[in-house]
Coordinates of C-alpha atoms in Angstrom, one line a residue:
X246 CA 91.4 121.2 122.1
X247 CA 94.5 122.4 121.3
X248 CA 93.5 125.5 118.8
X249 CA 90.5 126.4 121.9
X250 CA 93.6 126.7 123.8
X251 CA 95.7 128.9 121.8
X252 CA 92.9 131.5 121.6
X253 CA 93.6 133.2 125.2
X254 CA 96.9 133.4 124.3
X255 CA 96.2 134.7 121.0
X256 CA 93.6 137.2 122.6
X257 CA 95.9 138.3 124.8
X258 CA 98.8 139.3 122.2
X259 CA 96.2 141.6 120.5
X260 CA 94.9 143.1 123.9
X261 CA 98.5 143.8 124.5
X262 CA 99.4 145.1 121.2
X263 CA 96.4 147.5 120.9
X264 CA 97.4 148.6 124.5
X265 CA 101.2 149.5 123.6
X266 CA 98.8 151.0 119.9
X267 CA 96.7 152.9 122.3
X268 CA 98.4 156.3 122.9
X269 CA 99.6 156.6 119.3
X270 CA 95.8 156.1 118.0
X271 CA 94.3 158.5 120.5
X272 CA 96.5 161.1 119.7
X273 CA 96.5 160.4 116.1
X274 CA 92.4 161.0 116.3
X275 CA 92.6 163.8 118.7
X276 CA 94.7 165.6 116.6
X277 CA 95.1 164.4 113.4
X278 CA 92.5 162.7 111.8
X279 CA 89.8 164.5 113.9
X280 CA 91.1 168.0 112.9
X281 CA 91.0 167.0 109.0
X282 CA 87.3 165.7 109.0
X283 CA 86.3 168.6 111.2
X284 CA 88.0 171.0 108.5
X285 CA 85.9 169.4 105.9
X286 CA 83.2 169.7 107.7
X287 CA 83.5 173.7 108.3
X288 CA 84.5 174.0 104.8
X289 CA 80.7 173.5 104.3
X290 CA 79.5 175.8 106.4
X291 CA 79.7 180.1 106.9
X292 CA 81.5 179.7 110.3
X293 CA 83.2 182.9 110.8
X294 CA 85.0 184.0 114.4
X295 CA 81.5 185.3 115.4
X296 CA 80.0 182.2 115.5
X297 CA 82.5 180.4 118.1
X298 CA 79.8 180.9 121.0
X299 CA 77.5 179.1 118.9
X300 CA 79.4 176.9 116.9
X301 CA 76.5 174.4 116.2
X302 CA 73.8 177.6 115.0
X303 CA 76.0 178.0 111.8
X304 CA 74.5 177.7 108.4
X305 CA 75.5 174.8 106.3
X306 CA 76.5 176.5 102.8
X307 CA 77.7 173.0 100.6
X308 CA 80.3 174.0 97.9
X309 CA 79.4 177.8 98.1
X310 CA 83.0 178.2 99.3
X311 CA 84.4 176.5 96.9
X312 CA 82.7 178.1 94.1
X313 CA 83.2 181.6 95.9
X314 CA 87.0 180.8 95.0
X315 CA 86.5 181.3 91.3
X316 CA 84.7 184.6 91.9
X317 CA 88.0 185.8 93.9
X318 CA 90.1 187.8 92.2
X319 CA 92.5 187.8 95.2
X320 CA 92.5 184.0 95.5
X321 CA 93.4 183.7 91.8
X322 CA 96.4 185.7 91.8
X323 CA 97.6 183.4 94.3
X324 CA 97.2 181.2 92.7
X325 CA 98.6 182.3 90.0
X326 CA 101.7 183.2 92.1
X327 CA 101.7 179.8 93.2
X328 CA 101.7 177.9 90.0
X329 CA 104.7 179.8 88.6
X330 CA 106.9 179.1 92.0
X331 CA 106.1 175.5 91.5
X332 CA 106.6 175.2 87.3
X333 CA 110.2 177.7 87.3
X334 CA 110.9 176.8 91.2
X335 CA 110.7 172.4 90.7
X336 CA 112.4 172.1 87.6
X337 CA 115.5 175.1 88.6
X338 CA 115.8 173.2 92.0
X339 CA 116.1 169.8 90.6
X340 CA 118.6 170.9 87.9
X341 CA 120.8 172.8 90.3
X342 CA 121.0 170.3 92.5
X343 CA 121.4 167.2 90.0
X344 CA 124.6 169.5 88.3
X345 CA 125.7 169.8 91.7
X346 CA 125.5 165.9 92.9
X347 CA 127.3 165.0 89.4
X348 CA 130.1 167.3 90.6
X349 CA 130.5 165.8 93.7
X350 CA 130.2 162.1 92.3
X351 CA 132.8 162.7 89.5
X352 CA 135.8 162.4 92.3
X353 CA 137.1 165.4 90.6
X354 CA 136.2 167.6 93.5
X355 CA 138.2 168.1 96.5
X356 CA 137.0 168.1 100.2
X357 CA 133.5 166.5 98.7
X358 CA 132.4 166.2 102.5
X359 CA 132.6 169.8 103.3
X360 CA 130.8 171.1 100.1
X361 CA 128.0 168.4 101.0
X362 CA 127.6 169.8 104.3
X363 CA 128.2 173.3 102.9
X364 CA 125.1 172.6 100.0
X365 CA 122.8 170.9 103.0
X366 CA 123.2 173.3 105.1
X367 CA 120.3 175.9 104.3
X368 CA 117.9 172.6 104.2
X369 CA 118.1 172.8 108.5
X370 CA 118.5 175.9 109.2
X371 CA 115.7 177.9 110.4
X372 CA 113.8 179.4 107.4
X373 CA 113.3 182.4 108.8
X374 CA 116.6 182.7 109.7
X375 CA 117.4 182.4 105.9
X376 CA 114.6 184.9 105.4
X377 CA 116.2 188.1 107.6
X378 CA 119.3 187.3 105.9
X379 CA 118.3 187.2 102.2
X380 CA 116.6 190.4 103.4
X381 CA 119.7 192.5 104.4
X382 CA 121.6 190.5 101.2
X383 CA 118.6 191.9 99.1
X384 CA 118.2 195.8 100.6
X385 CA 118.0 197.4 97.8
X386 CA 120.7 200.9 98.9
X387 CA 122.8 198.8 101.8
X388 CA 122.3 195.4 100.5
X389 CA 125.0 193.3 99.7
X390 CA 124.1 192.1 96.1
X391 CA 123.7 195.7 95.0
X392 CA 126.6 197.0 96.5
X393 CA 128.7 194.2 94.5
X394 CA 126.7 195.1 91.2
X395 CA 127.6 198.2 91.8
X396 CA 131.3 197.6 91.6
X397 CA 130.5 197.1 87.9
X398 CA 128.3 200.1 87.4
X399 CA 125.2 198.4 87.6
X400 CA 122.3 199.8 89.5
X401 CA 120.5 197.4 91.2
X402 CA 116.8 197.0 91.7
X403 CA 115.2 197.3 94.7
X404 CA 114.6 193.1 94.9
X405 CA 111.2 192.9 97.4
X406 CA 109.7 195.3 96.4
X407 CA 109.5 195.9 92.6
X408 CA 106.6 193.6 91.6
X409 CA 108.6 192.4 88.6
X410 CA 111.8 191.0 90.5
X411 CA 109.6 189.9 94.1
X412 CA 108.5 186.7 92.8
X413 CA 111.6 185.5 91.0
X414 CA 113.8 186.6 93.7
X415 CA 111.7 184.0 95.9
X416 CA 111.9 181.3 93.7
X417 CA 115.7 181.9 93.5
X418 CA 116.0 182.0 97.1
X419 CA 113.3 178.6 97.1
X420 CA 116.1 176.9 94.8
X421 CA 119.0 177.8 97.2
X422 CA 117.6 176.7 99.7
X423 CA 116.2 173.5 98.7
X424 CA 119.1 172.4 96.5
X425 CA 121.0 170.2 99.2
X426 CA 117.9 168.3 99.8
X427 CA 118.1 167.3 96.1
X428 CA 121.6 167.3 95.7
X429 CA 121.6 164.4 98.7
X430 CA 119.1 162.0 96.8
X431 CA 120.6 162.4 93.5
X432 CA 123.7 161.9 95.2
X433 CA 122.4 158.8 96.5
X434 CA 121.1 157.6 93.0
X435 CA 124.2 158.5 91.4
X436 CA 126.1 155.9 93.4
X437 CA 123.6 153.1 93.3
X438 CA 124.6 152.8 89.6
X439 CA 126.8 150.1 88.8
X440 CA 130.4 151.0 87.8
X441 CA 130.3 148.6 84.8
X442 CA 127.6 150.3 83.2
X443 CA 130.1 153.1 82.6
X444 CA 132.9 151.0 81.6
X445 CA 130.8 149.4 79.2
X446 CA 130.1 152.4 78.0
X447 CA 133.4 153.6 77.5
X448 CA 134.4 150.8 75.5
X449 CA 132.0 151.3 73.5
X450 CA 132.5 154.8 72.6
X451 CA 130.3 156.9 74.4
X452 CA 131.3 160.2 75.5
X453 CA 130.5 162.1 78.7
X454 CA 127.1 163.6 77.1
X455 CA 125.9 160.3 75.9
X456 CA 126.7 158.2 79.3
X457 CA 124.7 161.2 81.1
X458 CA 121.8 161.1 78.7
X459 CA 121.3 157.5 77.9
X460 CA 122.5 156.1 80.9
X461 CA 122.8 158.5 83.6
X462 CA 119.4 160.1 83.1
X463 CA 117.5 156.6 82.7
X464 CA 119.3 155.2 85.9
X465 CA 117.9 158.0 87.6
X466 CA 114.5 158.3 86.8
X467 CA 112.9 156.9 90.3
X468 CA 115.1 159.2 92.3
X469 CA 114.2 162.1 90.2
X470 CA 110.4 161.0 90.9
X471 CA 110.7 160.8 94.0
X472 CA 112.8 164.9 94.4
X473 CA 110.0 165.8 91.8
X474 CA 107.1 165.2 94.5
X475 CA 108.4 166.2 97.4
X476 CA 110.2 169.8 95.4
X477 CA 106.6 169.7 94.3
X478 CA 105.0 169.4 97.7
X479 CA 106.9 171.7 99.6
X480 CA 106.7 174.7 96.6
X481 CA 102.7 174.1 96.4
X482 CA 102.4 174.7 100.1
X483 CA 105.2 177.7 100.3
X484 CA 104.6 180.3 103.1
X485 CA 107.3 181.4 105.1
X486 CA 109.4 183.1 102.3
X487 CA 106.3 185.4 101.4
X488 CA 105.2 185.7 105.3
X489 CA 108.8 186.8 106.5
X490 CA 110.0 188.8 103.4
X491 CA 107.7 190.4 101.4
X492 CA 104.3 190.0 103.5
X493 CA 103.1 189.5 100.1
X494 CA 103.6 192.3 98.3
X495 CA 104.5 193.9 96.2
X496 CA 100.7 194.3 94.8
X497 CA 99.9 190.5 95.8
X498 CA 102.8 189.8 93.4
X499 CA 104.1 187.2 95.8
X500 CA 101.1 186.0 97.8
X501 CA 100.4 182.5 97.8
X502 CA 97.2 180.1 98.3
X503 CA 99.3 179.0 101.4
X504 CA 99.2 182.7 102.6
X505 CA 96.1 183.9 101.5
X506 CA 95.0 180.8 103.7
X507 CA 96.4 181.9 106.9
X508 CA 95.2 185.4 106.2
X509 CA 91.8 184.3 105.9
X510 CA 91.9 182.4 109.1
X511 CA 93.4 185.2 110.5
X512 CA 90.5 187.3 109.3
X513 CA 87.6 184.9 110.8
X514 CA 86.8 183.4 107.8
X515 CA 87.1 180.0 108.9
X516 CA 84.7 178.0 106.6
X517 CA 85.9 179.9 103.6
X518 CA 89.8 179.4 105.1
X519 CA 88.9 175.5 105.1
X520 CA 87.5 175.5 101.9
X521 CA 90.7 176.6 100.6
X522 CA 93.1 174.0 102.6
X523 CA 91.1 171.8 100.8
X524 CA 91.6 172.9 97.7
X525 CA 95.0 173.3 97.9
X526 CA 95.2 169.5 99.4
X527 CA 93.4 168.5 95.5
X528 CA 96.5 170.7 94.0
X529 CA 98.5 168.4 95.9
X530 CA 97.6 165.2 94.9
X531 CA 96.9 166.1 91.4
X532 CA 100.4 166.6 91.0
X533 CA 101.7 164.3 92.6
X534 CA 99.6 161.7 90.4
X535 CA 100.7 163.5 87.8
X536 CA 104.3 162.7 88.3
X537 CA 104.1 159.3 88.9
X538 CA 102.2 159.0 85.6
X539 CA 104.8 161.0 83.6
X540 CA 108.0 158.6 85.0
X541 CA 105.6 155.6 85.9
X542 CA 107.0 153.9 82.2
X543 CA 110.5 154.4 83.2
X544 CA 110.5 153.8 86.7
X545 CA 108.7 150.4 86.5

């Protein structure tokens, strides 16, 4: 009797807690979780901008998009693009911004607060309100980093659009900007490590080098898993720097799989546009396996 009447009450908790769950989960389907499985869906099919009258009279195509990509020589150099952003862009970001957070933890620095601020900064500021002003930095007659190499006679290139500097100059700006993110964490991780660790050290002998490579670096290895993916994510999926400064050029030298994406919904060609969000969502989680499994040892 008395568990038959506990079940109304019981009932009505979950009634009320899927009620209060309701709003979330409707607009969680309506525009999350229904807009991914309808991507997936188009990514199997030729719908192009024509079709949206007759959205159900398209032709179902299976993995022709996706095997389309290998044939596309524009896709590839985006790719291309891509993968040298992420493997110069991760590891220059995370090492900047590690020598920077074990500047700011060694108490040597002054006014640590405002150069934290100072490093973060570029992390909320509007993107492309960096962009227009890494642009006027980077003109290549008026811009300020030529006119200061110019003070020591050197001639400057023109930085956006010479197809050998566009793409590093983007993954320098990429690094800049994402360094106070990093710096943060490691920051973070720097001061969760126990003080008698060091001492300990000390005594023992250990210079500065030693502490930093067989103590610091160990210490650190889940935070530097956990900068590692998200770096990762973020330069996989990178869009505004090549959309605001260099439109992608010179010569596709800078366009990404992001971009080329957006272009191609842009162009109509939204099955084969979908098809590509997809594959770039596999890039994604590919890596991001693959980190775990390089530090999973020495983060467990």
């Amino acid at each position: 009797m008395a568990v038959a009447s506990g079940r109304p009450g019981t009932l009505s908790r979950a009634l009320t807690g899927w009620a209060f769950a309701l709003p979330f989960a409707v607009l969680f389907l309506l525009f999350t979780a229904g807009p991914v499985l309808a991507s997936l869906a188009m990514s199997l099919t030729d719908l192009g901008s024509t079709d949206l009258l007759h959205p159900l009279g398209v032709n179902i195509v299976g993995l022709d998009n996706y095997v389309r990509l290998l044939d596309d020589p524009k896709f590839l150099t985006a790719a291309t693009n891509t993968a040298i952003f992420v493997v110069v862009g991760v590891p220059l970001t995370m090492a900047a911004a590690l020598l920077v957070a074990l500047g700011l933890n060694s108490g040597l620095i002054k006014f640590r607060a405002l150069f934290r601020v100072g490093y973060y900064l570029p992390v909320v500021t509007s993107i492309v309100a960096i962009s227009v002003v890494w642009r006027f930095v980077l003109q290549p007659e008026t811009g300020l980093l030529n006119e200061f190499l110019g003070l020591f006679g050197v001639a400057g290139p023109n930085w956006l659009n010479d197809k050998a500097f566009a793409l590093p100059t983007l993954i320098v700006m990429g690094a800049w900007r994402n360094l106070g993110f990093g710096m943060v964490i490691f920051l973070a991780g720097l001061q969760a490590i126990p003080k008698d660790l060091y001492e300990a050290a000390t005594i023992d002998g250990a210079r500065k080098w030693a502490q930093l490579r067989y103590l610091t670096i160990p210490m650190l290895r889940p935070t530097m898993l956990f900068v590692a993916v998200i770096t990762t994510i973020g330069y996989v999926q990178f869009f505004e720097e090549p959309f605001v400064m260099t439109q992608g050029g010179p010569l596709d030298s800078t366009l990404s799989m992001a971009y080329h994406t957006y272009n191609q919904f842009g162009f109509g060609n939204y099955g084969y546009a979908s098809a590509m969000g997809y594959v770039l969502f596999v890039v994604v989680v590919l890596l991001s396996i693959a980190w775990f499994r390089l530090l999973r040892n020495n983060v467990d």
